[in-house]
């Protein structure tokens, strides 16, 4: 299991039994009523595994498929990419995931040059089935590679979308393989649905372990055994006017995309007009150590006291790379880490930074992954999802919609109709 | 030149002549007294070009050198990487830059596997000459590739550091090629010194144009011709308690590393204890469009009104990739952009998002690069550096030190001496 360490002088102090009990009740009700579907994904998504095994058996072309091309933006790609970035150094399958997730002309041009039609599977992911960037890029790929919708090329296509969405109907019309996500699962909470599970399975990850890890934490939570998450939610909510930002400081590049996933989850779920008509929300910031110790850290330490800091580190990198026993004349003062592993160094940096931040009376907590694995990744995902839901419940917002972004979409359309 | 667009209803309104004149005077004095050396880099760094041409002439091995390996963290890598990411798609030289800029074991292992000794040049960059991560990785590379300090391998090594630093003395002892940055130029303001210019020149960039671009903006500023930057600095400073964050929303992946450079510049320069002993500073946040419209944007629009938003876009991507004239049954509603280029789409998205944010009365401004080029890149760099110095002057902080991060370094050392 993940290991949690809170600065108790902050978090325990902020615990409010009524507030916590109320949020827990709301979250439990969201699960039981089906208002939010993500809570049950760790168990219900297991049915996908059998379907995927059948799909693999029935499609010989997959044997020579080397690239799983995922076309999706925001919640349609961030989750699978976060898991892939965390685990790809350990993966045995030679199939790789490639994401179209931003759509400026240079990026699309460069990404399109990285694979061939003959050894790729193209997955178009859009919950609504009409995301402008995704559909435009999907068309561009069809056109660029001359993929005919009436030809057998369609076997190389797949869509993941809501049942009966425009994209779903299109797929049905041409016999394109389709997976759906539950209607009550919104994009940023969808990584454990088909949106994440299908590409991750096809790329060779142990999605069963991923779901099991998530289920283990979720069960523990709903059995009332994780008081720390409630304390943290209480602290974040009660101090929202003082600590308006939460920094997620991850100590490994492999976790950088997880921080991006967290930024979407937190920002889009909590940045809302609340029941009283007030604009509320905590601002998420992702940092990567140790590099950002040489960048953002100064602001955390000596800038305004408006941030909480959550560290994530990896206890065992399963990597023995060490600093050689070597003395360079004149630079002897760095010799104190000679012979130590890079893993030891970065974890010591994480701890030293955490201590220096605590020294300034800034609230911190730390989540330690014993190692990088599907199971721990699943735990980490559901932990942050539940934390977000708890704070959303306390904040009296709708955690699962995103009404603000509609205006920009309307203005965009008008610009092209002038 | 860059094009600047401010929401005048905010920025012009905040202008305070005395505040602006005072900050201008401080900045001018920093330049003339040499308190901060970065202002003169656009002219003084041109001497590096002649030195680099000589170095190239005298070192035949460079002809077969394909990878310039830069080992540096924070200000020792972020600037060169920002320029490289912005321009590499246009570069003609086959030499590429590779950065060791984070130092967890997985990243070091993975990066070390990407080049060979025989076709690489290794540049160790550390202003102080004793940065723990940089020196440790430099040793690891020497050890891994069996680079002997008494052998002719040393021709493949280079250091960029302060004159007389430990690293400088080490280099001198073994006859390793060395470049220095001016002592009065701090890491995060050093991209136009040897720190950025040397690797960028060797990778084939037109550093003369880069410096010229910076010089053009700098000259204009010191001739008193850029009132907009003073208005913006006044606004940011006077509203620092209300708008505690500045979001830099860049509309192209190629600008993502520029946003990281900006985050260091802003956070480490402005996050300080001020002359009155108060903890002050604005928090920088980097976002990338259009992807982050599907993530962070909801928080900007409906969350607390505590952010200003600066957009950067590229007018002409010099790329014709277009959305094909193709209708997919059931998904016709996205056809309104058929036949349009991806460049048009992303710029329209940038404008639509800006308008939707202005609709919520949130302060915005936009910087447009006519196209991606060394000259515009130079302008953009010096613009943000001067803006930072102006706000630092108004805030009565020392913009050029970073005292807060020393404690963590001491704790780290103690951890290894236990």
Tab-separated table of N, CA and C in Angstrom, chain B residues 232-327:
chain	number	residue	atom	x	y	z
B	232	UNK	N	1.988	47.122	-17.386
B	232	UNK	CA	1.759	45.749	-16.914
B	232	UNK	C	2.428	45.539	-15.557
B	233	UNK	N	3.661	46.022	-15.404
B	233	UNK	CA	4.358	45.879	-14.124
B	233	UNK	C	3.596	46.597	-13.013
B	234	UNK	N	3.109	47.816	-13.307
B	234	UNK	CA	2.312	48.555	-12.311
B	234	UNK	C	1.084	47.755	-11.899
B	235	UNK	N	0.398	47.203	-12.906
B	235	UNK	CA	-0.822	46.450	-12.602
B	235	UNK	C	-0.506	45.241	-11.725
B	236	UNK	N	0.498	44.487	-12.127
B	236	UNK	CA	0.855	43.260	-11.399
B	236	UNK	C	1.224	43.598	-9.947
B	237	UNK	N	2.003	44.666	-9.793
B	237	UNK	CA	2.448	45.021	-8.449
B	237	UNK	C	1.307	45.579	-7.602
B	238	UNK	N	0.558	46.500	-8.155
B	238	UNK	CA	-0.474	47.160	-7.349
B	238	UNK	C	-1.614	46.219	-6.983
B	239	UNK	N	-1.803	45.184	-7.792
B	239	UNK	CA	-2.887	44.236	-7.522
B	239	UNK	C	-2.375	42.910	-6.977
B	240	UNK	N	-1.164	42.922	-6.412
B	240	UNK	CA	-0.526	41.664	-6.010
B	240	UNK	C	-1.291	40.899	-4.932
B	241	UNK	N	-2.085	41.610	-4.126
B	241	UNK	CA	-2.835	40.894	-3.099
B	241	UNK	C	-4.130	40.299	-3.661
B	242	UNK	N	-4.623	40.909	-4.721
B	242	UNK	CA	-5.853	40.378	-5.330
B	242	UNK	C	-5.530	39.309	-6.368
B	243	UNK	N	-4.621	39.659	-7.294
B	243	UNK	CA	-4.228	38.690	-8.324
B	243	UNK	C	-2.866	38.133	-7.943
B	244	UNK	N	-2.901	37.044	-7.184
B	244	UNK	CA	-1.652	36.500	-6.629
B	244	UNK	C	-0.913	35.610	-7.621
B	245	UNK	N	-1.587	35.266	-8.735
B	245	UNK	CA	-0.974	34.354	-9.709
B	245	UNK	C	-1.005	34.960	-11.107
B	246	UNK	N	0.007	34.644	-11.903
B	246	UNK	CA	-0.011	34.989	-13.320
B	246	UNK	C	0.090	33.694	-14.116
B	247	UNK	N	-0.902	33.471	-14.960
B	247	UNK	CA	-0.915	32.284	-15.814
B	247	UNK	C	-0.302	32.655	-17.161
B	248	UNK	N	0.686	31.897	-17.603
B	248	UNK	CA	1.218	32.091	-18.950
B	248	UNK	C	0.644	30.967	-19.817
B	249	UNK	N	-0.263	31.353	-20.713
B	249	UNK	CA	-1.026	30.366	-21.497
B	249	UNK	C	-0.458	30.391	-22.918
B	250	UNK	N	0.416	29.430	-23.228
B	250	UNK	CA	1.076	29.428	-24.533
B	250	UNK	C	0.320	28.511	-25.493
B	251	UNK	N	0.142	28.976	-26.718
B	251	UNK	CA	-0.650	28.210	-27.684
B	251	UNK	C	0.246	27.521	-28.713
B	252	UNK	N	1.028	26.570	-28.263
B	252	UNK	CA	1.869	25.702	-29.098
B	252	UNK	C	2.767	24.903	-28.161
B	253	UNK	N	2.871	23.616	-28.394
B	253	UNK	CA	3.774	22.796	-27.585
B	253	UNK	C	5.202	23.312	-27.621
B	254	UNK	N	5.590	23.912	-28.760
B	254	UNK	CA	6.950	24.408	-28.916
B	254	UNK	C	7.290	25.488	-27.888
B	255	UNK	N	6.272	26.076	-27.274
B	255	UNK	CA	6.495	27.131	-26.279
B	255	UNK	C	6.400	26.618	-24.842
B	256	UNK	N	6.159	25.329	-24.685
B	256	UNK	CA	5.952	24.770	-23.345
B	256	UNK	C	7.207	24.932	-22.475
B	257	UNK	N	8.375	24.711	-23.060
B	257	UNK	CA	9.602	24.866	-22.270
B	257	UNK	C	9.922	26.334	-22.007
B	258	UNK	N	9.434	27.212	-22.862
B	258	UNK	CA	9.579	28.636	-22.567
B	258	UNK	C	8.784	28.974	-21.298
B	259	UNK	N	7.608	28.401	-21.172
B	259	UNK	CA	6.794	28.637	-19.970
B	259	UNK	C	7.515	28.114	-18.726
B	260	UNK	N	8.226	27.007	-18.852
B	260	UNK	CA	8.984	26.502	-17.696
B	260	UNK	C	10.108	27.472	-17.313
B	261	UNK	N	10.747	28.015	-18.345
B	261	UNK	CA	11.803	29.011	-18.092
B	261	UNK	C	11.214	30.217	-17.366
B	262	UNK	N	10.061	30.687	-17.841
B	262	UNK	CA	9.371	31.824	-17.223
B	262	UNK	C	9.012	31.521	-15.764
B	263	UNK	N	8.574	30.295	-15.493
B	263	UNK	CA	8.191	29.934	-14.124
B	263	UNK	C	9.390	30.086	-13.187
B	264	UNK	N	10.554	29.612	-13.619
B	264	UNK	CA	11.735	29.783	-12.765
B	264	UNK	C	12.064	31.268	-12.586
B	265	UNK	N	12.077	31.990	-13.694
B	265	UNK	CA	12.450	33.406	-13.671
B	265	UNK	C	11.591	34.184	-12.675
B	266	UNK	N	10.308	33.982	-12.791
B	266	UNK	CA	9.318	34.726	-12.012
B	266	UNK	C	9.338	34.294	-10.542
B	267	UNK	N	9.290	32.973	-10.324
B	267	UNK	CA	9.173	32.445	-8.953
B	267	UNK	C	10.426	32.737	-8.141
B	268	UNK	N	11.580	32.474	-8.722
B	268	UNK	CA	12.820	32.584	-7.961
B	268	UNK	C	13.255	34.044	-7.811
B	269	UNK	N	12.806	34.919	-8.722
B	269	UNK	CA	13.184	36.331	-8.625
B	269	UNK	C	12.267	37.101	-7.690
B	270	UNK	N	10.981	36.803	-7.725
B	270	UNK	CA	10.005	37.635	-7.015
B	270	UNK	C	9.551	37.057	-5.678
B	271	UNK	N	9.761	35.777	-5.456
B	271	UNK	CA	9.337	35.145	-4.200
B	271	UNK	C	10.364	35.392	-3.116
B	272	UNK	N	10.203	36.491	-2.388
B	272	UNK	CA	11.261	36.959	-1.490
B	272	UNK	C	10.710	37.613	-0.230
B	273	UNK	N	11.571	37.774	0.729
B	273	UNK	CA	11.257	38.626	1.866
B	273	UNK	C	11.649	40.048	1.471
B	274	UNK	N	10.695	40.969	1.522
B	274	UNK	CA	10.964	42.321	0.998
B	274	UNK	C	11.658	43.213	2.028
B	275	UNK	N	11.877	44.458	1.635
B	275	UNK	CA	12.629	45.385	2.489
B	275	UNK	C	11.956	45.591	3.844
B	276	UNK	N	10.639	45.377	3.908
B	276	UNK	CA	9.924	45.552	5.185
B	276	UNK	C	9.850	44.244	5.981
B	277	UNK	N	10.468	43.178	5.445
B	277	UNK	CA	10.437	41.891	6.143
B	277	UNK	C	9.226	41.048	5.836
B	278	UNK	N	8.447	41.467	4.847
B	278	UNK	CA	7.264	40.678	4.491
B	278	UNK	C	7.551	39.663	3.398
B	279	UNK	N	6.848	38.532	3.442
B	279	UNK	CA	7.000	37.506	2.413
B	279	UNK	C	6.108	37.876	1.220
B	280	UNK	N	6.716	38.167	0.092
B	280	UNK	CA	5.952	38.628	-1.075
B	280	UNK	C	6.284	37.786	-2.304
B	281	UNK	N	5.567	38.025	-3.387
B	281	UNK	CA	5.848	37.317	-4.638
B	281	UNK	C	4.591	36.888	-5.351
B	282	UNK	N	4.640	36.892	-6.670
B	282	UNK	CA	3.538	36.418	-7.495
B	282	UNK	C	3.845	34.992	-7.923
B	283	UNK	N	2.817	34.170	-8.021
B	283	UNK	CA	3.016	32.770	-8.392
B	283	UNK	C	2.800	32.576	-9.891
B	284	UNK	N	3.802	32.059	-10.601
B	284	UNK	CA	3.682	31.820	-12.036
B	284	UNK	C	3.145	30.422	-12.327
B	285	UNK	N	2.292	30.339	-13.326
B	285	UNK	CA	1.728	29.047	-13.738
B	285	UNK	C	1.816	28.953	-15.252
B	286	UNK	N	2.381	27.883	-15.772
B	286	UNK	CA	2.474	27.688	-17.225
B	286	UNK	C	1.395	26.742	-17.722
B	287	UNK	N	0.667	27.152	-18.750
B	287	UNK	CA	-0.345	26.279	-19.361
B	287	UNK	C	-0.100	26.216	-20.865
B	288	UNK	N	-0.572	25.148	-21.493
B	288	UNK	CA	-0.413	24.990	-22.932
B	288	UNK	C	-1.770	24.784	-23.591
B	289	UNK	N	-2.048	25.643	-24.591
B	289	UNK	CA	-3.319	25.532	-25.310
B	289	UNK	C	-3.154	24.724	-26.568
B	290	UNK	N	-4.203	24.141	-27.107
B	290	UNK	CA	-5.519	24.198	-26.544
B	290	UNK	C	-5.748	23.136	-25.477
B	291	UNK	N	-4.781	22.216	-25.259
B	291	UNK	CA	-5.013	21.112	-24.308
B	291	UNK	C	-5.541	21.607	-22.962
B	292	UNK	N	-4.929	22.651	-22.396
B	292	UNK	CA	-5.328	23.073	-21.059
B	292	UNK	C	-6.655	23.822	-21.024
B	293	UNK	N	-7.242	24.096	-22.197
B	293	UNK	CA	-8.639	24.541	-22.200
B	293	UNK	C	-9.535	23.412	-21.672
B	294	UNK	N	-9.058	22.181	-21.858
B	294	UNK	CA	-9.809	21.009	-21.393
B	294	UNK	C	-9.330	20.594	-20.008
B	295	UNK	N	-8.764	21.516	-19.260
B	295	UNK	CA	-8.222	21.163	-17.955
B	295	UNK	C	-8.356	22.342	-16.990
B	296	UNK	N	-7.391	23.231	-17.026
B	296	UNK	CA	-7.275	24.310	-16.046
B	296	UNK	C	-8.261	25.449	-16.285
B	297	UNK	N	-8.733	25.586	-17.524
B	297	UNK	CA	-9.518	26.766	-17.902
B	297	UNK	C	-10.767	26.956	-17.045
B	298	UNK	N	-11.445	25.868	-16.729
B	298	UNK	CA	-12.648	25.956	-15.897
B	298	UNK	C	-12.370	26.708	-14.585
B	299	UNK	N	-11.213	26.436	-13.989
B	299	UNK	CA	-10.830	27.096	-12.739
B	299	UNK	C	-10.605	28.597	-12.940
B	300	UNK	N	-9.983	28.956	-14.067
B	300	UNK	CA	-9.768	30.385	-14.346
B	300	UNK	C	-11.118	31.097	-14.452
B	301	UNK	N	-12.055	30.453	-15.142
B	301	UNK	CA	-13.317	31.110	-15.449
B	301	UNK	C	-14.270	31.179	-14.259
B	302	UNK	N	-14.377	30.095	-13.519
B	302	UNK	CA	-15.382	30.067	-12.451
B	302	UNK	C	-14.793	29.970	-11.060
B	303	UNK	N	-13.461	29.834	-10.965
B	303	UNK	CA	-12.829	29.815	-9.648
B	303	UNK	C	-12.608	31.229	-9.138
B	304	UNK	N	-11.932	31.334	-7.997
B	304	UNK	CA	-11.677	32.657	-7.402
B	304	UNK	C	-10.956	33.579	-8.380
B	305	UNK	N	-11.262	34.859	-8.303
B	305	UNK	CA	-10.629	35.821	-9.220
B	305	UNK	C	-9.272	36.239	-8.678
B	306	UNK	N	-8.320	35.310	-8.754
B	306	UNK	CA	-6.996	35.597	-8.189
B	306	UNK	C	-5.864	35.410	-9.205
B	307	UNK	N	-6.227	35.399	-10.511
B	307	UNK	CA	-5.214	35.167	-11.539
B	307	UNK	C	-5.299	36.221	-12.638
B	308	UNK	N	-4.137	36.646	-13.131
B	308	UNK	CA	-4.079	37.344	-14.410
B	308	UNK	C	-3.635	36.318	-15.443
B	309	UNK	N	-3.995	36.543	-16.692
B	309	UNK	CA	-3.673	35.553	-17.721
B	309	UNK	C	-2.962	36.222	-18.898
B	310	UNK	N	-1.757	35.748	-19.193
B	310	UNK	CA	-0.992	36.252	-20.327
B	310	UNK	C	-0.944	35.163	-21.405
B	311	UNK	N	-1.420	35.507	-22.589
B	311	UNK	CA	-1.391	34.543	-23.700
B	311	UNK	C	-0.158	34.787	-24.563
B	312	UNK	N	0.405	33.723	-25.093
B	312	UNK	CA	1.408	33.868	-26.151
B	312	UNK	C	0.947	33.014	-27.319
B	313	UNK	N	0.897	33.607	-28.489
B	313	UNK	CA	0.555	32.809	-29.663
B	313	UNK	C	1.515	33.100	-30.807
B	314	UNK	N	1.441	32.260	-31.815
B	314	UNK	CA	2.316	32.363	-32.986
B	314	UNK	C	1.439	32.673	-34.189
B	315	UNK	N	1.659	33.846	-34.759
B	315	UNK	CA	0.772	34.277	-35.842
B	315	UNK	C	0.871	33.332	-37.044
B	316	UNK	N	2.104	33.084	-37.474
B	316	UNK	CA	2.300	32.261	-38.674
B	316	UNK	C	3.197	31.078	-38.324
B	317	UNK	N	2.603	29.896	-38.296
B	317	UNK	CA	3.361	28.690	-37.961
B	317	UNK	C	4.254	28.229	-39.112
B	318	UNK	N	4.123	28.875	-40.269
B	318	UNK	CA	4.846	28.449	-41.482
B	318	UNK	C	4.617	26.954	-41.721
B	319	UNK	N	3.384	26.555	-41.566
B	319	UNK	CA	3.004	25.142	-41.695
B	319	UNK	C	1.580	25.125	-42.257
B	320	UNK	N	1.392	24.381	-43.328
B	320	UNK	CA	0.120	24.453	-44.047
B	320	UNK	C	-0.858	23.338	-43.704
B	321	UNK	N	-0.505	22.492	-42.747
B	321	UNK	CA	-1.370	21.351	-42.443
B	321	UNK	C	-2.817	21.806	-42.185
B	322	UNK	N	-3.738	21.198	-42.935
B	322	UNK	CA	-5.138	21.613	-42.837
B	322	UNK	C	-6.053	20.456	-42.485
B	323	UNK	N	-7.188	20.806	-41.961
B	323	UNK	CA	-8.235	19.820	-41.703
B	323	UNK	C	-8.880	19.494	-43.051
B	324	UNK	N	-8.911	18.199	-43.420
B	324	UNK	CA	-9.422	17.855	-44.752
B	324	UNK	C	-10.908	18.200	-44.917
B	325	UNK	N	-11.283	18.418	-46.164
B	325	UNK	CA	-12.705	18.632	-46.484
B	325	UNK	C	-13.388	17.277	-46.430
B	326	UNK	N	-13.766	16.853	-45.273
B	326	UNK	CA	-14.285	15.496	-45.093
B	326	UNK	C	-15.452	15.551	-44.120
B	327	UNK	N	-16.512	14.895	-44.473
B	327	UNK	CA	-17.659	14.836	-43.568
B	327	UNK	C	-17.794	13.423	-43.040
